[in-house]
C-alpha cells in the first residue's frame, strides 16, 4: 500500500510578516499532482496542520479545499494535531468525518485504537497519537511513572490495541502518526520547539511499529532507531519536513513529500519527492552596488523571498525601500560590517564627566561605526555642538 506522508503545513503562517497562503495553495496543488502521478492510496498528515490554535479564515478554507480534493480521489486521510494546533478544534466532527474516510485524531483519552486498512498482504493498522505532553498521558495513566516525554509516548503507545481481528501478529503491519521532537533530530529556526530541550522523545519509544510518520521538525530526515530490535525488525522513523521553507535557516533545505510503500511485513520502502515552491527562499550578500547589479540578480528569480546581508561599511539610506524595487519580496535586510561585528564597552559615569561633548560624540560614532570621524566630520560636529549650546544660553 502506498502512503504519502506530510506534516507541518502550518497553514495561515506568516513569515517575516509575509502571508504564505498563496505559496501554500500552490504547494498543496503540487502535492495533489504528485498523489495522482504516484498513485498514492493513503495520506498521512502528522500535525501542525495550522500555524495557530485559532487559524485565520483563509487557512481554514485552504485546508477544507485540500481535504475535499483528496476526498474526490477517494483517498483515506489520517490527520493528527501538532503543538501549534488546537486538538479540540481540529478534531471537531471527527466521528462523523471518519464515515467519509477522513480520520482526525481526537484529544488523547488514554486509549490508542487503530483504523485497519487491507491490502493484498493482509491488515495494516494505522495509529494516531496527537501531540502529547507528560501531563496529558499522566491524567489517564495515574499508576504509571511518567516523568519525561519519552515516558509519556512509551506509556501512550503501550495502550495500543490491535485493530483487525484475525490477522496473525507476525504479519500485521503497524503505522503510527506522531508529532514529537525525537532525540537526535536536527532542528531549524521555524519550529518553535520549547527551549530547554526537555521535550525530546527517545526513538526506542517507537519500537513495535513498521513506519513512524513524524511531524514537528521542519527538515526532512530519517531517525536512526538504536533501540532493541522488536519482532519483525526495526521501525523506519522519519520526519517528512515542511512542504515550504518557513525560515532562512531552511534556505538550503530541499523540501519534499515522503512516499512510503508498505509491502509484506518487514518491507517498507521510503522515497522523497522534491517540491518546487512558488517563491524560493534565498540569502544573498555583498555590497549595495554588487547586489543591485544586473549581473548579480539575473542569475535567480528576483521574486524569491530574499534576505540581503549588505557588507558596506557605511549604511545605505533607505536601503530596504531601494532594494525592494529590485527584490519585491525582500523579507530581511542586515549589515555585516565592522560596526555589526564588534561591540565595545561604554565608560562609567565618572569618565564621561571629564570628557568634552565632542569627545563623547566621537566615542558614540566609533561605537556605531567602528571607525573614527574624519577631520571634516569632527569640524562639522564641533560647529553643530557650539551652535546648539549657543541657543541654549
Ligand atoms: Mn511545526
mmCIF file of C-alpha atoms and ligand atoms in Angstrom:
data_model
loop_
_atom_site.group_PDB
_atom_site.id
_atom_site.type_symbol
_atom_site.label_atom_id
_atom_site.label_comp_id
_atom_site.label_asym_id
_atom_site.label_seq_id
_atom_site.Cartn_x
_atom_site.Cartn_y
_atom_site.Cartn_z
ATOM 1 C CA UNK A 1 0.000 0.000 0.000
ATOM 2 C CA UNK A 2 1.329 3.420 -0.946
ATOM 3 C CA UNK A 3 1.218 6.173 1.659
ATOM 4 C CA UNK A 4 2.011 9.841 1.297
ATOM 5 C CA UNK A 5 3.473 11.317 4.462
ATOM 6 C CA UNK A 6 3.047 15.059 5.039
ATOM 7 C CA UNK A 7 3.403 17.249 8.101
ATOM 8 C CA UNK A 8 3.840 20.795 9.342
ATOM 9 C CA UNK A 9 1.747 22.505 6.702
ATOM 10 C CA UNK A 10 1.416 25.484 9.077
ATOM 11 C CA UNK A 11 -1.479 26.825 7.038
ATOM 12 C CA UNK A 12 -2.011 30.524 7.673
ATOM 13 C CA UNK A 13 1.603 31.099 8.652
ATOM 14 C CA UNK A 14 3.216 34.464 8.159
ATOM 15 C CA UNK A 15 6.972 34.513 7.634
ATOM 16 C CA UNK A 16 8.633 37.848 8.392
ATOM 17 C CA UNK A 17 5.195 39.475 8.002
ATOM 18 C CA UNK A 18 4.607 37.931 4.566
ATOM 19 C CA UNK A 19 1.471 35.783 4.274
ATOM 20 C CA UNK A 20 2.303 32.306 2.973
ATOM 21 C CA UNK A 21 -1.244 31.484 1.917
ATOM 22 C CA UNK A 22 -0.655 31.729 -1.859
ATOM 23 C CA UNK A 23 2.524 29.687 -1.561
ATOM 24 C CA UNK A 24 0.642 27.113 0.493
ATOM 25 C CA UNK A 25 -2.204 26.895 -2.006
ATOM 26 C CA UNK A 26 0.340 26.421 -4.784
ATOM 27 C CA UNK A 27 2.246 23.694 -2.968
ATOM 28 C CA UNK A 28 -0.912 21.779 -1.975
ATOM 29 C CA UNK A 29 -1.889 21.665 -5.659
ATOM 30 C CA UNK A 30 1.536 20.276 -6.459
ATOM 31 C CA UNK A 31 1.112 17.680 -3.702
ATOM 32 C CA UNK A 32 -2.185 16.588 -5.286
ATOM 33 C CA UNK A 33 -0.440 16.229 -8.648
ATOM 34 C CA UNK A 34 2.207 14.036 -7.025
ATOM 35 C CA UNK A 35 -0.503 11.958 -5.342
ATOM 36 C CA UNK A 36 -2.084 11.384 -8.770
ATOM 37 C CA UNK A 37 1.146 10.708 -10.602
ATOM 38 C CA UNK A 38 2.427 8.292 -7.946
ATOM 39 C CA UNK A 39 -0.940 6.586 -7.441
ATOM 40 C CA UNK A 40 -0.899 7.286 -3.715
ATOM 41 C CA UNK A 41 -3.534 5.310 -1.795
ATOM 42 C CA UNK A 42 -3.479 6.864 1.693
ATOM 43 C CA UNK A 43 -2.452 10.306 3.007
ATOM 44 C CA UNK A 44 -0.900 10.845 6.449
ATOM 45 C CA UNK A 45 -0.665 14.370 7.893
ATOM 46 C CA UNK A 46 1.430 14.383 11.052
ATOM 47 C CA UNK A 47 0.452 17.561 12.804
ATOM 48 C CA UNK A 48 0.886 21.315 12.708
ATOM 49 C CA UNK A 49 -1.800 21.447 10.102
ATOM 50 C CA UNK A 50 -2.418 25.072 11.043
ATOM 51 C CA UNK A 51 0.099 27.555 12.366
ATOM 52 C CA UNK A 52 -2.137 28.779 15.167
ATOM 53 C CA UNK A 53 -4.682 27.179 17.533
ATOM 54 C CA UNK A 54 -7.241 29.638 16.108
ATOM 55 C CA UNK A 55 -6.302 29.773 12.445
ATOM 56 C CA UNK A 56 -7.263 32.609 10.099
ATOM 57 C CA UNK A 57 -10.287 32.036 7.841
ATOM 58 C CA UNK A 58 -8.198 31.693 4.672
ATOM 59 C CA UNK A 59 -6.220 28.860 6.298
ATOM 60 C CA UNK A 60 -9.431 27.003 7.226
ATOM 61 C CA UNK A 61 -10.704 27.461 3.664
ATOM 62 C CA UNK A 62 -7.459 26.133 2.249
ATOM 63 C CA UNK A 63 -7.471 23.004 4.426
ATOM 64 C CA UNK A 64 -11.135 22.439 3.590
ATOM 65 C CA UNK A 65 -10.370 22.602 -0.140
ATOM 66 C CA UNK A 66 -7.352 20.301 0.209
ATOM 67 C CA UNK A 67 -9.388 17.696 2.100
ATOM 68 C CA UNK A 68 -12.208 17.939 -0.440
ATOM 69 C CA UNK A 69 -9.692 17.434 -3.270
ATOM 70 C CA UNK A 70 -8.315 14.347 -1.506
ATOM 71 C CA UNK A 71 -11.859 13.138 -0.842
ATOM 72 C CA UNK A 72 -12.703 13.400 -4.554
ATOM 73 C CA UNK A 73 -9.882 10.969 -5.166
ATOM 74 C CA UNK A 74 -11.317 8.622 -2.526
ATOM 75 C CA UNK A 75 -8.071 8.683 -0.577
ATOM 76 C CA UNK A 76 -8.342 7.911 3.133
ATOM 77 C CA UNK A 77 -6.717 10.744 5.082
ATOM 78 C CA UNK A 78 -5.234 10.417 8.577
ATOM 79 C CA UNK A 79 -4.582 13.639 10.394
ATOM 80 C CA UNK A 80 -3.243 14.403 13.850
ATOM 81 C CA UNK A 81 -2.785 17.727 15.598
ATOM 82 C CA UNK A 82 0.619 19.164 16.434
ATOM 83 C CA UNK A 83 1.729 21.566 19.120
ATOM 84 C CA UNK A 84 0.562 24.509 17.000
ATOM 85 C CA UNK A 85 -2.963 23.141 16.573
ATOM 86 C CA UNK A 86 -5.839 23.043 18.979
ATOM 87 C CA UNK A 87 -6.679 19.343 19.140
ATOM 88 C CA UNK A 88 -10.282 20.041 20.150
ATOM 89 C CA UNK A 89 -10.928 22.493 17.326
ATOM 90 C CA UNK A 90 -9.114 20.447 14.702
ATOM 91 C CA UNK A 91 -10.922 17.239 15.608
ATOM 92 C CA UNK A 92 -14.396 18.774 15.508
ATOM 93 C CA UNK A 93 -16.782 16.315 13.863
ATOM 94 C CA UNK A 94 -14.128 13.602 13.652
ATOM 95 C CA UNK A 95 -16.551 10.739 14.392
ATOM 96 C CA UNK A 96 -18.788 11.876 11.543
ATOM 97 C CA UNK A 97 -15.941 12.593 9.146
ATOM 98 C CA UNK A 98 -14.481 9.120 9.725
ATOM 99 C CA UNK A 99 -17.502 7.751 7.847
ATOM 100 C CA UNK A 100 -16.166 9.509 4.754
ATOM 101 C CA UNK A 101 -12.590 8.312 5.185
ATOM 102 C CA UNK A 102 -11.232 11.411 6.913
ATOM 103 C CA UNK A 103 -9.709 10.254 10.197
ATOM 104 C CA UNK A 104 -8.783 13.061 12.578
ATOM 105 C CA UNK A 105 -7.214 12.102 15.893
ATOM 106 C CA UNK A 106 -9.384 13.179 18.805
ATOM 107 C CA UNK A 107 -7.963 14.548 22.029
ATOM 108 C CA UNK A 108 -5.816 11.906 23.749
ATOM 109 C CA UNK A 109 -8.070 9.869 26.079
ATOM 110 C CA UNK A 110 -5.739 7.162 27.327
ATOM 111 C CA UNK A 111 -6.573 4.727 24.525
ATOM 112 C CA UNK A 112 -4.985 4.142 21.160
ATOM 113 C CA UNK A 113 -7.226 2.327 18.751
ATOM 114 C CA UNK A 114 -6.121 1.887 15.157
ATOM 115 C CA UNK A 115 -8.002 2.134 11.905
ATOM 116 C CA UNK A 116 -7.416 -1.041 9.920
ATOM 117 C CA UNK A 117 -6.678 -0.982 6.211
ATOM 118 C CA UNK A 118 -6.450 -4.016 3.972
ATOM 119 C CA UNK A 119 -4.157 -4.818 1.088
ATOM 120 C CA UNK A 120 -3.036 -7.994 -0.634
ATOM 121 C CA UNK A 121 -0.706 -8.852 2.281
ATOM 122 C CA UNK A 122 -3.383 -8.533 4.971
ATOM 123 C CA UNK A 123 -4.120 -5.804 7.512
ATOM 124 C CA UNK A 124 -2.276 -2.540 8.134
ATOM 125 C CA UNK A 125 -3.174 -0.841 11.419
ATOM 126 C CA UNK A 126 -2.840 2.937 11.404
ATOM 127 C CA UNK A 127 -2.459 4.540 14.849
ATOM 128 C CA UNK A 128 -2.781 8.243 15.502
ATOM 129 C CA UNK A 129 -1.143 9.863 18.511
ATOM 130 C CA UNK A 130 -1.726 13.624 18.592
ATOM 131 C CA UNK A 131 0.995 15.808 20.167
ATOM 132 C CA UNK A 132 1.107 14.885 23.862
ATOM 133 C CA UNK A 133 2.846 16.261 26.931
ATOM 134 C CA UNK A 134 3.579 14.114 30.006
ATOM 135 C CA UNK A 135 0.646 15.709 31.873
ATOM 136 C CA UNK A 136 -1.850 14.595 29.181
ATOM 137 C CA UNK A 137 -0.796 10.971 29.474
ATOM 138 C CA UNK A 138 -0.429 11.018 33.275
ATOM 139 C CA UNK A 139 -4.081 12.013 33.638
ATOM 140 C CA UNK A 140 -5.195 8.713 32.094
ATOM 141 C CA UNK A 141 -2.431 6.505 33.455
ATOM 142 C CA UNK A 142 -2.038 7.670 37.067
ATOM 143 C CA UNK A 143 -0.309 4.449 38.126
ATOM 144 C CA UNK A 144 2.484 4.725 35.575
ATOM 145 C CA UNK A 145 5.655 6.640 36.247
ATOM 146 C CA UNK A 146 5.604 9.421 33.664
ATOM 147 C CA UNK A 147 8.312 11.994 34.178
ATOM 148 C CA UNK A 148 9.587 12.686 30.697
ATOM 149 C CA UNK A 149 8.250 12.985 27.174
ATOM 150 C CA UNK A 150 9.817 9.599 26.455
ATOM 151 C CA UNK A 151 7.796 8.055 29.303
ATOM 152 C CA UNK A 152 4.663 9.791 28.023
ATOM 153 C CA UNK A 153 4.988 8.429 24.492
ATOM 154 C CA UNK A 154 6.036 4.974 25.684
ATOM 155 C CA UNK A 155 3.045 4.678 28.019
ATOM 156 C CA UNK A 156 0.637 6.124 25.453
ATOM 157 C CA UNK A 157 1.829 3.624 22.849
ATOM 158 C CA UNK A 158 1.747 0.709 25.277
ATOM 159 C CA UNK A 159 -2.030 1.163 25.333
ATOM 160 C CA UNK A 160 -2.158 0.475 21.583
ATOM 161 C CA UNK A 161 -4.536 -2.328 20.783
ATOM 162 C CA UNK A 162 -4.812 -4.481 17.704
ATOM 163 C CA UNK A 163 -7.339 -3.383 15.100
ATOM 164 C CA UNK A 164 -8.302 -6.061 12.643
ATOM 165 C CA UNK A 165 -9.153 -9.373 14.140
ATOM 166 C CA UNK A 166 -7.910 -12.483 12.517
ATOM 167 C CA UNK A 167 -4.609 -11.146 11.172
ATOM 168 C CA UNK A 168 -1.730 -13.035 12.790
ATOM 169 C CA UNK A 169 0.536 -10.674 14.757
ATOM 170 C CA UNK A 170 3.632 -11.683 12.822
ATOM 171 C CA UNK A 171 2.191 -10.436 9.549
ATOM 172 C CA UNK A 172 0.305 -7.419 10.930
ATOM 173 C CA UNK A 173 1.891 -4.134 9.858
ATOM 174 C CA UNK A 174 1.615 -1.106 12.095
ATOM 175 C CA UNK A 175 1.904 2.550 11.073
ATOM 176 C CA UNK A 176 1.978 5.425 13.554
ATOM 177 C CA UNK A 177 1.445 9.161 13.168
ATOM 178 C CA UNK A 178 3.173 11.140 15.915
ATOM 179 C CA UNK A 179 4.160 14.756 16.461
ATOM 180 C CA UNK A 180 7.084 14.957 18.874
ATOM 181 C CA UNK A 181 10.709 16.002 18.996
ATOM 182 C CA UNK A 182 12.676 12.772 18.716
ATOM 183 C CA UNK A 183 16.189 12.755 20.215
ATOM 184 C CA UNK A 184 18.879 13.359 17.648
ATOM 185 C CA UNK A 185 16.738 15.188 15.081
ATOM 186 C CA UNK A 186 18.381 18.294 13.649
ATOM 187 C CA UNK A 187 16.354 21.446 14.037
ATOM 188 C CA UNK A 188 15.793 24.697 12.190
ATOM 189 C CA UNK A 189 14.525 28.142 13.239
ATOM 190 C CA UNK A 190 10.828 27.859 12.404
ATOM 191 C CA UNK A 191 9.768 25.012 14.684
ATOM 192 C CA UNK A 192 9.275 26.918 17.905
ATOM 193 C CA UNK A 193 10.213 23.839 19.899
ATOM 194 C CA UNK A 194 10.205 24.678 23.589
ATOM 195 C CA UNK A 195 13.593 25.887 24.749
ATOM 196 C CA UNK A 196 15.500 23.830 27.275
ATOM 197 C CA UNK A 197 15.289 20.614 25.302
ATOM 198 C CA UNK A 198 13.243 18.652 27.835
ATOM 199 C CA UNK A 199 10.653 17.720 25.255
ATOM 200 C CA UNK A 200 12.666 15.101 23.402
ATOM 201 C CA UNK A 201 11.485 11.525 22.993
ATOM 202 C CA UNK A 202 13.928 8.656 22.581
ATOM 203 C CA UNK A 203 13.429 6.692 19.381
ATOM 204 C CA UNK A 204 13.145 3.467 21.406
ATOM 205 C CA UNK A 205 9.673 4.581 22.490
ATOM 206 C CA UNK A 206 8.543 3.805 18.928
ATOM 207 C CA UNK A 207 9.511 0.126 18.980
ATOM 208 C CA UNK A 208 6.912 -2.212 17.562
ATOM 209 C CA UNK A 209 5.861 -0.077 14.578
ATOM 210 C CA UNK A 210 6.835 -0.613 10.985
ATOM 211 C CA UNK A 211 6.748 3.034 9.970
ATOM 212 C CA UNK A 212 6.527 6.096 12.192
ATOM 213 C CA UNK A 213 5.332 9.169 10.273
ATOM 214 C CA UNK A 214 6.664 12.048 12.335
ATOM 215 C CA UNK A 215 5.871 15.724 12.363
ATOM 216 C CA UNK A 216 7.327 18.646 14.347
ATOM 217 C CA UNK A 217 10.832 19.027 12.939
ATOM 218 C CA UNK A 218 10.923 21.016 9.714
ATOM 219 C CA UNK A 219 13.872 19.463 7.877
ATOM 220 C CA UNK A 220 13.197 16.090 6.211
ATOM 221 C CA UNK A 221 15.265 13.366 7.867
ATOM 222 C CA UNK A 222 15.354 9.721 8.860
ATOM 223 C CA UNK A 223 15.707 8.969 12.539
ATOM 224 C CA UNK A 224 18.085 6.222 13.490
ATOM 225 C CA UNK A 225 16.434 3.596 15.659
ATOM 226 C CA UNK A 226 19.019 2.418 18.164
ATOM 227 C CA UNK A 227 16.677 0.542 20.448
ATOM 228 C CA UNK A 228 16.340 -3.133 20.935
ATOM 229 C CA UNK A 229 15.069 -4.705 17.798
ATOM 230 C CA UNK A 230 11.438 -5.589 18.091
ATOM 231 C CA UNK A 231 9.962 -8.622 16.419
ATOM 232 C CA UNK A 232 9.702 -8.035 12.707
ATOM 233 C CA UNK A 233 12.668 -5.639 12.540
ATOM 234 C CA UNK A 234 13.365 -2.000 13.375
ATOM 235 C CA UNK A 235 10.776 0.644 12.634
ATOM 236 C CA UNK A 236 11.520 3.173 9.915
ATOM 237 C CA UNK A 237 11.130 6.535 11.618
ATOM 238 C CA UNK A 238 11.044 9.701 9.558
ATOM 239 C CA UNK A 239 10.309 13.398 9.567
ATOM 240 C CA UNK A 240 8.978 14.366 6.141
ATOM 241 C CA UNK A 241 9.553 18.071 6.928
ATOM 242 C CA UNK A 242 7.519 21.106 5.936
ATOM 243 C CA UNK A 243 6.346 21.437 2.343
ATOM 244 C CA UNK A 244 7.745 25.001 2.296
ATOM 245 C CA UNK A 245 10.711 26.831 3.768
ATOM 246 C CA UNK A 246 9.481 28.780 6.758
ATOM 247 C CA UNK A 247 12.738 30.400 7.920
ATOM 248 C CA UNK A 248 16.030 31.481 6.375
ATOM 249 C CA UNK A 249 17.744 28.701 8.315
ATOM 250 C CA UNK A 250 15.967 26.403 5.840
ATOM 251 C CA UNK A 251 17.213 28.259 2.731
ATOM 252 C CA UNK A 252 19.347 25.266 1.777
ATOM 253 C CA UNK A 253 16.763 22.574 2.531
ATOM 254 C CA UNK A 254 15.246 20.624 -0.292
ATOM 255 C CA UNK A 255 11.584 20.355 0.641
ATOM 256 C CA UNK A 256 9.731 17.231 -0.357
ATOM 257 C CA UNK A 257 6.894 14.873 0.340
ATOM 258 C CA UNK A 258 7.679 11.384 1.579
ATOM 259 C CA UNK A 259 6.236 8.339 -0.154
ATOM 260 C CA UNK A 260 6.107 5.153 1.872
ATOM 261 C CA UNK A 261 5.436 1.872 0.185
ATOM 262 C CA UNK A 262 4.439 -0.801 2.664
ATOM 263 C CA UNK A 263 4.541 -4.327 1.310
ATOM 264 C CA UNK A 264 4.671 -7.506 3.331
ATOM 265 C CA UNK A 265 5.868 -7.359 6.949
ATOM 266 C CA UNK A 266 9.418 -6.016 7.078
ATOM 267 C CA UNK A 267 9.306 -4.494 3.594
ATOM 268 C CA UNK A 268 8.928 -0.717 3.860
ATOM 269 C CA UNK A 269 10.356 1.490 1.141
ATOM 270 C CA UNK A 270 10.718 5.237 1.654
ATOM 271 C CA UNK A 271 11.235 7.843 -1.070
ATOM 272 C CA UNK A 272 11.285 11.653 -1.091
ATOM 273 C CA UNK A 273 9.677 13.513 -3.987
ATOM 274 C CA UNK A 274 11.023 17.084 -4.240
ATOM 275 C CA UNK A 275 8.669 20.056 -4.212
ATOM 276 C CA UNK A 276 9.134 23.263 -6.191
ATOM 277 C CA UNK A 277 7.757 26.332 -4.389
ATOM 278 C CA UNK A 278 6.095 29.385 -5.908
ATOM 279 C CA UNK A 279 8.814 31.519 -4.302
ATOM 280 C CA UNK A 280 12.078 30.078 -3.112
ATOM 281 C CA UNK A 281 13.866 31.423 -0.043
ATOM 282 C CA UNK A 282 17.283 32.842 -0.725
ATOM 283 C CA UNK A 283 20.064 34.518 1.217
ATOM 284 C CA UNK A 284 22.287 36.899 -0.694
ATOM 285 C CA UNK A 285 25.206 39.031 0.443
ATOM 286 C CA UNK A 286 27.501 41.692 -0.939
ATOM 287 C CA UNK A 287 27.866 45.440 -1.126
ATOM 288 C CA UNK A 288 24.866 47.509 -2.142
ATOM 289 C CA UNK A 289 26.454 48.035 -5.558
ATOM 290 C CA UNK A 290 27.026 44.324 -6.015
ATOM 291 C CA UNK A 291 23.565 43.099 -5.041
ATOM 292 C CA UNK A 292 21.867 45.759 -7.164
ATOM 293 C CA UNK A 293 23.826 44.950 -10.317
ATOM 294 C CA UNK A 294 22.005 43.158 -13.095
ATOM 295 C CA UNK A 295 24.893 40.778 -13.456
ATOM 296 C CA UNK A 296 24.179 39.632 -9.885
ATOM 297 C CA UNK A 297 20.403 39.326 -9.786
ATOM 298 C CA UNK A 298 19.756 37.916 -13.236
ATOM 299 C CA UNK A 299 21.072 34.548 -12.031
ATOM 300 C CA UNK A 300 17.986 33.818 -9.950
ATOM 301 C CA UNK A 301 14.326 34.719 -9.566
ATOM 302 C CA UNK A 302 14.045 38.267 -8.216
ATOM 303 C CA UNK A 303 10.626 37.363 -6.790
ATOM 304 C CA UNK A 304 12.141 34.886 -4.340
ATOM 305 C CA UNK A 305 11.822 35.597 -0.629
ATOM 306 C CA UNK A 306 15.149 37.269 -0.023
ATOM 307 C CA UNK A 307 17.392 38.053 2.892
ATOM 308 C CA UNK A 308 20.071 40.574 1.946
ATOM 309 C CA UNK A 309 23.215 40.989 4.001
ATOM 310 C CA UNK A 310 24.969 44.204 2.996
ATOM 311 C CA UNK A 311 28.703 44.378 3.602
ATOM 312 C CA UNK A 312 29.069 48.154 3.079
ATOM 313 C CA UNK A 313 30.864 49.916 5.934
ATOM 314 C CA UNK A 314 28.518 52.898 5.676
ATOM 315 C CA UNK A 315 24.761 52.491 5.981
ATOM 316 C CA UNK A 316 22.821 52.952 2.761
ATOM 317 C CA UNK A 317 19.968 55.427 3.323
ATOM 318 C CA UNK A 318 16.567 53.753 2.803
ATOM 319 C CA UNK A 319 18.263 50.538 1.706
ATOM 320 C CA UNK A 320 15.130 48.406 2.215
ATOM 321 C CA UNK A 321 12.983 50.696 0.071
ATOM 322 C CA UNK A 322 15.581 50.788 -2.688
ATOM 323 C CA UNK A 323 16.255 47.056 -2.610
ATOM 324 C CA UNK A 324 12.527 46.284 -2.825
ATOM 325 C CA UNK A 325 12.469 47.879 -6.279
ATOM 326 C CA UNK A 326 14.679 45.004 -7.432
ATOM 327 C CA UNK A 327 13.578 42.410 -4.878
ATOM 328 C CA UNK A 328 9.852 42.952 -4.234
ATOM 329 C CA UNK A 329 9.759 40.088 -1.717
ATOM 330 C CA UNK A 330 12.697 41.284 0.358
ATOM 331 C CA UNK A 331 11.965 39.884 3.812
ATOM 332 C CA UNK A 332 15.046 40.809 5.802
ATOM 333 C CA UNK A 333 17.988 43.130 5.482
ATOM 334 C CA UNK A 334 21.015 43.349 7.726
ATOM 335 C CA UNK A 335 24.579 44.598 7.671
ATOM 336 C CA UNK A 336 27.699 42.575 8.174
ATOM 337 C CA UNK A 337 30.493 45.101 8.645
ATOM 338 C CA UNK A 338 32.906 46.364 11.288
ATOM 339 C CA UNK A 339 30.061 48.051 13.118
ATOM 340 C CA UNK A 340 27.933 44.913 13.493
ATOM 341 C CA UNK A 341 30.825 42.538 14.078
ATOM 342 C CA UNK A 342 32.425 44.224 17.070
ATOM 343 C CA UNK A 343 30.791 45.646 20.117
ATOM 344 C CA UNK A 344 32.500 47.928 22.579
ATOM 345 C CA UNK A 345 32.028 48.761 26.189
ATOM 346 C CA UNK A 346 30.610 52.009 27.422
ATOM 347 C CA UNK A 347 32.568 54.018 30.031
ATOM 348 C CA UNK A 348 31.308 54.650 33.524
ATOM 349 C CA UNK A 349 29.751 57.988 34.532
ATOM 350 C CA UNK A 350 32.908 59.431 36.127
ATOM 351 C CA UNK A 351 34.974 59.166 32.989
ATOM 352 C CA UNK A 352 32.120 60.619 30.979
ATOM 353 C CA UNK A 353 32.081 63.825 33.029
ATOM 354 C CA UNK A 354 35.704 64.501 32.246
ATOM 355 C CA UNK A 355 35.176 64.430 28.511
ATOM 356 C CA UNK A 356 34.215 67.190 26.125
ATOM 357 C CA UNK A 357 30.936 66.922 24.200
ATOM 358 C CA UNK A 358 32.888 66.388 21.006
ATOM 359 C CA UNK A 359 34.899 63.556 22.576
ATOM 360 C CA UNK A 360 31.695 61.900 23.747
ATOM 361 C CA UNK A 361 30.108 62.243 20.371
ATOM 362 C CA UNK A 362 33.221 60.849 18.750
ATOM 363 C CA UNK A 363 33.032 57.798 21.003
ATOM 364 C CA UNK A 364 29.395 57.253 20.115
ATOM 365 C CA UNK A 365 30.331 57.486 16.463
ATOM 366 C CA UNK A 366 33.083 54.893 16.871
ATOM 367 C CA UNK A 367 30.718 52.652 18.784
ATOM 368 C CA UNK A 368 28.226 52.721 15.969
ATOM 369 C CA UNK A 369 30.589 52.600 13.017
ATOM 370 C CA UNK A 370 33.734 51.008 14.378
ATOM 371 C CA UNK A 371 35.829 53.759 12.848
ATOM 372 C CA UNK A 372 36.725 57.291 13.879
ATOM 373 C CA UNK A 373 35.331 60.502 12.408
ATOM 374 C CA UNK A 374 37.219 62.242 9.667
ATOM 375 C CA UNK A 375 38.638 65.729 10.353
ATOM 376 C CA UNK A 376 35.829 67.183 8.296
ATOM 377 C CA UNK A 377 33.176 65.337 10.331
ATOM 378 C CA UNK A 378 34.845 66.485 13.561
ATOM 379 C CA UNK A 379 34.768 70.105 12.443
ATOM 380 C CA UNK A 380 31.127 69.856 11.395
ATOM 381 C CA UNK A 381 30.170 68.188 14.680
ATOM 382 C CA UNK A 382 32.069 70.752 16.762
ATOM 383 C CA UNK A 383 30.321 73.567 14.901
ATOM 384 C CA UNK A 384 26.954 71.911 15.415
ATOM 385 C CA UNK A 385 27.557 71.400 19.133
ATOM 386 C CA UNK A 386 28.582 75.030 19.551
ATOM 387 C CA UNK A 387 25.500 76.261 17.720
ATOM 388 C CA UNK A 388 23.232 74.136 19.912
ATOM 389 C CA UNK A 389 24.936 75.312 23.095
ATOM 390 C CA UNK A 390 24.737 78.891 21.888
ATOM 391 C CA UNK A 391 20.961 78.526 21.523
ATOM 392 C CA UNK A 392 20.578 77.121 24.996
ATOM 393 C CA UNK A 393 22.207 80.055 26.723
HETATM 394 MN MN1 LIG B 1 5.767 22.518 13.040
#
